[in-house]
């Protein structure tokens, strides 16, 4: 196998609008589930770190298209945190703020058991 550490970065882009209601909670959960499914599929197909750059780009574009900039970035990041945690099994999930993109980057370090 390759390295014992898998690092993935998911960028979440959203507008300045922070309109979020409890009614949209199901929508967010559904969105997170669909996104996590895409992440899981991609990680299964390509486990190399080199592909993570293009992967994060694809995820952000897909996410922006789905959300349409109508949800709060913090709420979406929260859902993504949970999904990424379940997928990779990583304990450390950091949310970084990016001024340039007006969004947040979800960084996850996952340790593979059996290697190391």
mmCIF file of C-alpha atoms in Angstrom, residues 74-116:
data_model
loop_
_atom_site.group_PDB
_atom_site.id
_atom_site.type_symbol
_atom_site.label_atom_id
_atom_site.label_comp_id
_atom_site.label_asym_id
_atom_site.label_seq_id
_atom_site.Cartn_x
_atom_site.Cartn_y
_atom_site.Cartn_z
ATOM 1 C CA UNK A 74 -21.425 27.262 8.793
ATOM 2 C CA UNK A 75 -24.503 25.033 8.725
ATOM 3 C CA UNK A 76 -23.374 23.251 5.588
ATOM 4 C CA UNK A 77 -19.872 22.804 6.993
ATOM 5 C CA UNK A 78 -21.387 21.291 10.119
ATOM 6 C CA UNK A 79 -23.223 18.681 8.073
ATOM 7 C CA UNK A 80 -20.123 18.010 5.996
ATOM 8 C CA UNK A 81 -18.103 17.571 9.179
ATOM 9 C CA UNK A 82 -20.391 14.798 10.328
ATOM 10 C CA UNK A 83 -20.406 13.056 6.956
ATOM 11 C CA UNK A 84 -16.662 13.278 6.407
ATOM 12 C CA UNK A 85 -16.125 11.987 9.932
ATOM 13 C CA UNK A 86 -18.317 8.971 9.255
ATOM 14 C CA UNK A 87 -16.714 8.274 5.885
ATOM 15 C CA UNK A 88 -13.031 8.571 6.674
ATOM 16 C CA UNK A 89 -13.318 7.715 10.340
ATOM 17 C CA UNK A 90 -11.014 10.604 11.155
ATOM 18 C CA UNK A 91 -11.191 12.255 14.547
ATOM 19 C CA UNK A 92 -9.596 15.576 13.654
ATOM 20 C CA UNK A 93 -11.789 17.729 11.449
ATOM 21 C CA UNK A 94 -10.684 21.325 10.991
ATOM 22 C CA UNK A 95 -12.769 24.073 9.435
ATOM 23 C CA UNK A 96 -10.619 26.772 7.870
ATOM 24 C CA UNK A 97 -11.877 30.160 6.686
ATOM 25 C CA UNK A 98 -10.818 31.372 3.262
ATOM 26 C CA UNK A 99 -11.349 35.073 2.573
ATOM 27 C CA UNK A 100 -10.550 34.795 -1.089
ATOM 28 C CA UNK A 101 -13.290 32.315 -1.892
ATOM 29 C CA UNK A 102 -15.684 33.602 0.775
ATOM 30 C CA UNK A 103 -16.135 30.044 1.878
ATOM 31 C CA UNK A 104 -14.801 27.398 4.184
ATOM 32 C CA UNK A 105 -12.430 24.520 3.632
ATOM 33 C CA UNK A 106 -13.014 21.271 5.434
ATOM 34 C CA UNK A 107 -9.717 19.549 6.162
ATOM 35 C CA UNK A 108 -9.681 15.984 7.364
ATOM 36 C CA UNK A 109 -6.764 13.820 8.400
ATOM 37 C CA UNK A 110 -7.584 10.138 8.514
ATOM 38 C CA UNK A 111 -5.272 7.486 9.887
ATOM 39 C CA UNK A 112 -5.433 4.066 8.323
ATOM 40 C CA UNK A 113 -5.361 1.250 10.816
ATOM 41 C CA UNK A 114 -2.913 -1.539 10.072
ATOM 42 C CA UNK A 115 -0.286 0.788 8.636
ATOM 43 C CA UNK A 116 2.098 2.822 10.741
#
